[in-house]
Amino acid sequence: MRPRDAPSARPALLLLLLLPLLAAELRVRVRLPDGQVTEESLQADSGADSVGLELRKPDGTLVSFTADFRKDVKIFRALILGELEKGQSQFQALCFVTRLHHNEIIPSEAMAKLRQKNPRAVRQAEEVRGPEQLHMDIAVNFSQGGLLSPHLRNVCSEAADAIYTRREDVQFWLERGVDSSVFQALPKPPEQAELPRCGQAGDRGKPCTCRYSLSLAWYPCMLKYCHSRERPAPYKCGIRSCQKNYSFYFDVPERQLCLWDEDP
């Protein structure tokens, strides 16, 4: 008899119960929200209890995501190709650091065991999770970032002056014993006035509120469990994949640092 809840016959990622691996990498082809296909790299380090994801968008932007389970930290990084004709540098780097909650992504030891039957298959997320809008009002001191997560100095080295987080997440980490020297409040607009969105600011030299949106198009978000007559207890038999979109809002000293945000 076929076990209930067994994986379907379509190309799928299987969770194989192999010998424990300290570090592993898996490359998969994924379909982006706009329908285009790209290659995604998934890394797992069960020794450091962390996982990572990296993909390149069609416009050349390199997006990475790191989950540090030991420190309850997740790091988003975007390396955005600059528009030289608009006076930008070759690329611009951004890092966003937020609290990692349990059950957002599968554990590192499970990620390290992932294998795929068909490497040529194009994978699309089974579940689209609700989008998040995050207002980043605190800067992270790059020189002290290792106190928050040992991964931050490596992941965010190109974005040393553009690492953002949220006040509510800072409060959580402070209560966990992270030193306050890691964080610095961003300058507030004069007279508590709200800055205009960069897409609406006419002068490129004036401060404004920037928005950057990114999508994790495909990532293993949950473990699947199967049942059979031969096994009295449920056993791991695969993963469920998710897609999630994020929009980060943060203040910049000039619109020149946020030329991608053209929408009103």
CSV table of C-alpha atoms in Angstrom, one decimal:
chain,number,residue,atom,x,y,z
A,1,MET,CA,0.0,0.0,0.0
A,2,ARG,CA,1.3,3.5,-0.8
A,3,PRO,CA,2.0,5.5,2.3
A,4,ARG,CA,-0.4,8.3,3.0
A,5,ASP,CA,0.9,11.8,2.3
A,6,ALA,CA,3.8,10.3,0.3
A,7,PRO,CA,5.5,12.7,-2.2
A,8,SER,CA,3.9,12.9,-5.6
A,9,ALA,CA,5.5,11.5,-8.7
A,10,ARG,CA,6.4,14.9,-10.1
A,11,PRO,CA,10.0,16.1,-9.8
A,12,ALA,CA,10.6,16.9,-6.2
A,13,LEU,CA,13.3,17.5,-3.6
A,14,LEU,CA,13.6,14.5,-1.2
A,15,LEU,CA,15.0,14.6,2.3
A,16,LEU,CA,17.3,11.7,2.4
A,17,LEU,CA,18.4,10.3,5.8
A,18,LEU,CA,22.1,10.3,5.1
A,19,LEU,CA,25.0,10.6,7.5
A,20,PRO,CA,25.1,14.1,9.0
A,21,LEU,CA,26.9,16.7,6.9
A,22,LEU,CA,28.6,19.7,8.3
A,23,ALA,CA,28.3,21.8,5.2
A,24,ALA,CA,26.5,21.2,1.9
A,25,GLU,CA,25.4,23.1,-1.2
A,26,LEU,CA,22.5,22.5,-3.6
A,27,ARG,CA,21.8,24.2,-6.9
A,28,VAL,CA,18.2,24.3,-8.2
A,29,ARG,CA,16.4,26.0,-11.1
A,30,VAL,CA,13.5,28.2,-9.9
A,31,ARG,CA,10.8,30.2,-11.5
A,32,LEU,CA,10.7,33.9,-10.4
A,33,PRO,CA,7.4,35.7,-9.8
A,34,ASP,CA,7.7,37.4,-13.2
A,35,GLY,CA,7.9,34.0,-14.9
A,36,GLN,CA,11.6,34.0,-15.7
A,37,VAL,CA,13.9,31.2,-14.6
A,38,THR,CA,17.2,31.5,-12.7
A,39,GLU,CA,19.5,29.3,-10.8
A,40,GLU,CA,19.4,29.4,-7.0
A,41,SER,CA,22.1,28.2,-4.6
A,42,LEU,CA,21.2,26.8,-1.2
A,43,GLN,CA,23.9,26.3,1.4
A,44,ALA,CA,23.7,24.7,4.8
A,45,ASP,CA,26.2,24.5,7.6
A,46,SER,CA,25.0,22.3,10.4
A,47,GLY,CA,28.2,23.0,12.4
A,48,ALA,CA,27.4,26.7,12.5
A,49,ASP,CA,23.7,26.1,12.5
A,50,SER,CA,23.0,28.4,9.6
A,51,VAL,CA,21.6,28.3,6.1
A,52,GLY,CA,21.9,30.5,3.1
A,53,LEU,CA,20.3,31.2,-0.2
A,54,GLU,CA,21.6,33.1,-3.2
A,55,LEU,CA,20.1,34.0,-6.6
A,56,ARG,CA,20.6,36.5,-9.4
A,57,LYS,CA,17.7,38.4,-10.8
A,58,PRO,CA,17.2,39.1,-14.5
A,59,ASP,CA,18.5,42.7,-14.1
A,60,GLY,CA,21.8,41.4,-12.7
A,61,THR,CA,21.0,42.1,-9.0
A,62,LEU,CA,22.5,39.4,-6.7
A,63,VAL,CA,20.2,38.6,-3.7
A,64,SER,CA,21.2,36.6,-0.8
A,65,PHE,CA,19.5,35.4,2.4
A,66,THR,CA,21.3,34.1,5.5
A,67,ALA,CA,19.5,32.5,8.6
A,68,ASP,CA,21.6,32.3,11.7
A,69,PHE,CA,19.6,29.9,14.0
A,70,ARG,CA,22.0,30.3,17.0
A,71,LYS,CA,21.6,34.1,17.1
A,72,ASP,CA,18.0,34.4,15.9
A,73,VAL,CA,19.1,36.6,13.1
A,74,LYS,CA,18.3,36.7,9.4
A,75,ILE,CA,20.3,38.8,6.9
A,76,PHE,CA,19.1,40.0,3.5
A,77,ARG,CA,21.7,41.4,1.1
A,78,ALA,CA,21.2,42.9,-2.3
A,79,LEU,CA,24.1,43.8,-4.7
A,80,ILE,CA,22.4,46.2,-7.2
A,81,LEU,CA,24.1,47.0,-10.5
A,82,GLY,CA,24.5,50.8,-10.8
A,83,GLU,CA,23.4,52.9,-13.7
A,84,LEU,CA,26.6,54.6,-14.8
A,85,GLU,CA,24.8,57.0,-17.1
A,86,LYS,CA,23.0,58.3,-14.0
A,87,GLY,CA,26.2,58.9,-12.1
A,88,GLN,CA,26.0,55.8,-10.0
A,89,SER,CA,28.9,53.5,-9.0
A,90,GLN,CA,29.4,50.1,-10.5
A,91,PHE,CA,27.1,48.5,-7.9
A,92,GLN,CA,25.3,49.5,-4.7
A,93,ALA,CA,25.0,47.1,-1.7
A,94,LEU,CA,22.3,47.0,0.9
A,95,CYS,CA,21.9,44.8,4.0
A,96,PHE,CA,18.7,44.3,6.1
A,97,VAL,CA,18.9,42.5,9.4
A,98,THR,CA,15.8,41.2,11.2
A,99,ARG,CA,14.9,38.7,13.8
A,100,LEU,CA,14.6,35.1,12.8
A,101,HIS,CA,11.5,33.4,14.0
A,102,HIS,CA,11.1,29.7,14.5
A,103,ASN,CA,9.6,27.7,11.6
A,104,GLU,CA,10.4,30.3,9.0
A,105,ILE,CA,12.8,27.9,7.2
A,106,ILE,CA,13.8,24.3,7.7
A,107,PRO,CA,16.7,23.6,10.1
A,108,SER,CA,20.3,23.6,8.9
A,109,GLU,CA,20.7,19.8,9.5
A,110,ALA,CA,17.7,19.1,7.3
A,111,MET,CA,18.8,21.6,4.6
A,112,ALA,CA,22.2,19.8,4.5
A,113,LYS,CA,20.5,16.5,3.6
A,114,LEU,CA,18.4,17.8,0.6
A,115,ARG,CA,19.0,16.1,-2.7
A,116,GLN,CA,17.0,16.4,-5.9
A,117,LYS,CA,15.9,13.7,-8.4
A,118,ASN,CA,15.9,15.9,-11.5
A,119,PRO,CA,18.5,18.8,-11.5
A,120,ARG,CA,17.0,20.1,-14.7
A,121,ALA,CA,13.5,20.6,-13.3
A,122,VAL,CA,12.2,24.1,-12.8
A,123,ARG,CA,10.8,24.5,-9.4
A,124,GLN,CA,7.9,26.7,-8.3
A,125,ALA,CA,6.9,27.4,-4.7
A,126,GLU,CA,4.0,25.4,-3.4
A,127,GLU,CA,2.9,28.2,-1.0
A,128,VAL,CA,3.0,32.0,-1.4
A,129,ARG,CA,3.3,33.5,2.1
A,130,GLY,CA,2.0,36.9,2.8
A,131,PRO,CA,4.2,39.9,2.0
A,132,GLU,CA,6.0,41.9,4.7
A,133,GLN,CA,6.6,45.6,4.8
A,134,LEU,CA,9.4,46.5,7.2
A,135,HIS,CA,10.4,50.0,8.3
A,136,MET,CA,14.1,50.0,9.1
A,137,ASP,CA,14.9,52.8,11.5
A,138,ILE,CA,18.1,51.7,13.1
A,139,ALA,CA,21.6,51.4,11.6
A,140,VAL,CA,23.9,48.4,12.4
A,141,ASN,CA,27.6,49.3,13.2
A,142,PHE,CA,29.5,47.1,10.8
A,143,SER,CA,32.7,47.1,13.0
A,144,GLN,CA,30.6,45.6,15.9
A,145,GLY,CA,28.3,43.5,13.7
A,146,GLY,CA,30.0,40.2,14.7
A,147,LEU,CA,28.5,40.7,18.2
A,148,LEU,CA,25.1,40.3,16.6
A,149,SER,CA,25.9,37.5,14.2
A,150,PRO,CA,29.3,36.1,13.0
A,151,HIS,CA,27.9,36.0,9.5
A,152,LEU,CA,27.2,39.7,9.2
A,153,ARG,CA,30.8,40.8,8.6
A,154,ASN,CA,31.2,38.5,5.7
A,155,VAL,CA,27.7,38.9,4.1
A,156,CYS,CA,27.5,42.7,4.5
A,157,SER,CA,31.1,43.7,3.9
A,158,GLU,CA,30.2,45.6,0.7
A,159,ALA,CA,27.3,47.3,2.5
A,160,ALA,CA,29.3,48.5,5.5
A,161,ASP,CA,27.5,51.9,5.5
A,162,ALA,CA,24.1,50.6,4.5
A,163,ILE,CA,23.1,48.0,7.1
A,164,TYR,CA,19.6,48.5,8.5
A,165,THR,CA,17.4,46.9,11.1
A,166,ARG,CA,14.2,47.7,13.2
A,167,ARG,CA,13.8,49.1,16.7
A,168,GLU,CA,11.6,46.2,17.8
A,169,ASP,CA,14.2,43.6,16.7
A,170,VAL,CA,16.9,45.6,18.4
A,171,GLN,CA,15.0,45.4,21.7
A,172,PHE,CA,14.7,41.6,21.4
A,173,TRP,CA,18.5,41.2,20.8
A,174,LEU,CA,19.4,43.6,23.6
A,175,GLU,CA,17.3,41.4,25.9
A,176,ARG,CA,19.3,38.4,24.7
A,177,GLY,CA,22.5,40.1,25.7
A,178,VAL,CA,23.7,41.7,22.5
A,179,ASP,CA,25.8,44.9,23.2
A,180,SER,CA,24.1,48.2,22.4
A,181,SER,CA,27.3,49.4,20.6
A,182,VAL,CA,26.1,47.3,17.6
A,183,PHE,CA,23.2,49.6,16.9
A,184,GLN,CA,22.8,53.3,16.1
A,185,ALA,CA,19.6,55.3,15.6
A,186,LEU,CA,19.3,56.9,12.2
A,187,PRO,CA,19.0,60.7,12.1
A,188,LYS,CA,15.4,61.9,12.3
A,189,PRO,CA,14.0,64.5,9.9
A,190,PRO,CA,14.0,68.1,11.3
A,191,GLU,CA,10.9,69.0,13.3
A,192,GLN,CA,9.7,65.4,13.1
A,193,ALA,CA,8.5,66.0,9.6
A,194,GLU,CA,8.1,62.8,7.4
A,195,LEU,CA,10.5,62.6,4.5
A,196,PRO,CA,8.9,62.2,1.0
A,197,ARG,CA,9.2,58.9,-0.7
A,198,CYS,CA,12.3,58.9,-3.0
A,199,GLY,CA,10.0,58.2,-6.0
A,200,GLN,CA,8.3,61.5,-5.3
A,201,ALA,CA,11.4,63.6,-4.4
A,202,GLY,CA,12.4,65.9,-7.3
A,203,ASP,CA,15.8,66.9,-6.1
A,204,ARG,CA,18.3,64.0,-6.2
A,205,GLY,CA,20.4,65.7,-3.5
A,206,LYS,CA,17.7,65.8,-0.9
A,207,PRO,CA,17.0,63.1,1.8
A,208,CYS,CA,14.0,60.8,1.3
A,209,THR,CA,12.5,57.5,2.3
A,210,CYS,CA,13.6,54.7,0.1
A,211,ARG,CA,11.9,51.4,-0.6
A,212,TYR,CA,13.6,48.3,-1.7
A,213,SER,CA,11.6,45.1,-2.5
A,214,LEU,CA,13.0,41.6,-3.0
A,215,SER,CA,11.5,38.2,-3.3
A,216,LEU,CA,12.6,34.8,-2.0
A,217,ALA,CA,11.2,33.0,-5.0
A,218,TRP,CA,11.7,29.4,-3.7
A,219,TYR,CA,12.9,28.1,-0.4
A,220,PRO,CA,12.3,25.0,1.8
A,221,CYS,CA,10.0,26.4,4.5
A,222,MET,CA,8.6,23.3,6.2
A,223,LEU,CA,9.4,19.6,6.6
A,224,LYS,CA,6.8,17.0,5.3
A,225,TYR,CA,6.0,13.9,7.4
A,226,CYS,CA,4.7,10.7,6.1
A,227,HIS,CA,2.9,7.7,7.7
A,228,SER,CA,3.1,4.0,6.9
A,229,ARG,CA,2.1,0.7,8.4
A,230,GLU,CA,5.7,-0.3,8.7
A,231,ARG,CA,6.6,2.7,10.9
A,232,PRO,CA,4.7,3.4,14.0
A,233,ALA,CA,5.7,7.1,14.1
A,234,PRO,CA,5.6,9.8,11.4
A,235,TYR,CA,8.9,10.2,9.5
A,236,LYS,CA,10.5,13.0,7.5
A,237,CYS,CA,9.9,12.4,3.8
A,238,GLY,CA,10.3,15.7,2.0
A,239,ILE,CA,9.9,19.5,2.2
A,240,ARG,CA,7.3,22.1,1.4
A,241,SER,CA,8.5,25.1,-0.6
A,242,CYS,CA,7.5,28.7,-0.1
A,243,GLN,CA,7.8,32.1,-1.8
A,244,LYS,CA,7.8,35.4,0.2
A,245,ASN,CA,8.1,39.0,-0.8
A,246,TYR,CA,9.6,41.7,1.4
A,247,SER,CA,9.6,45.5,1.1
A,248,PHE,CA,12.1,47.5,3.2
A,249,TYR,CA,11.7,51.2,3.9
A,250,PHE,CA,14.6,53.3,5.1
A,251,ASP,CA,15.8,56.9,5.0
A,252,VAL,CA,18.7,57.9,2.7
A,253,PRO,CA,20.5,61.3,2.7
A,254,GLU,CA,19.9,61.8,-1.0
A,255,ARG,CA,17.7,60.3,-3.7
A,256,GLN,CA,20.8,59.5,-5.7
A,257,LEU,CA,21.1,56.4,-3.4
A,258,CYS,CA,17.7,55.1,-4.3
A,259,LEU,CA,17.2,55.6,-8.1
A,260,TRP,CA,15.3,52.3,-8.5
A,261,ASP,CA,12.4,53.5,-6.4
A,262,GLU,CA,10.6,55.5,-9.1
A,263,ASP,CA,7.0,54.5,-8.2
A,264,PRO,CA,4.9,57.1,-6.3
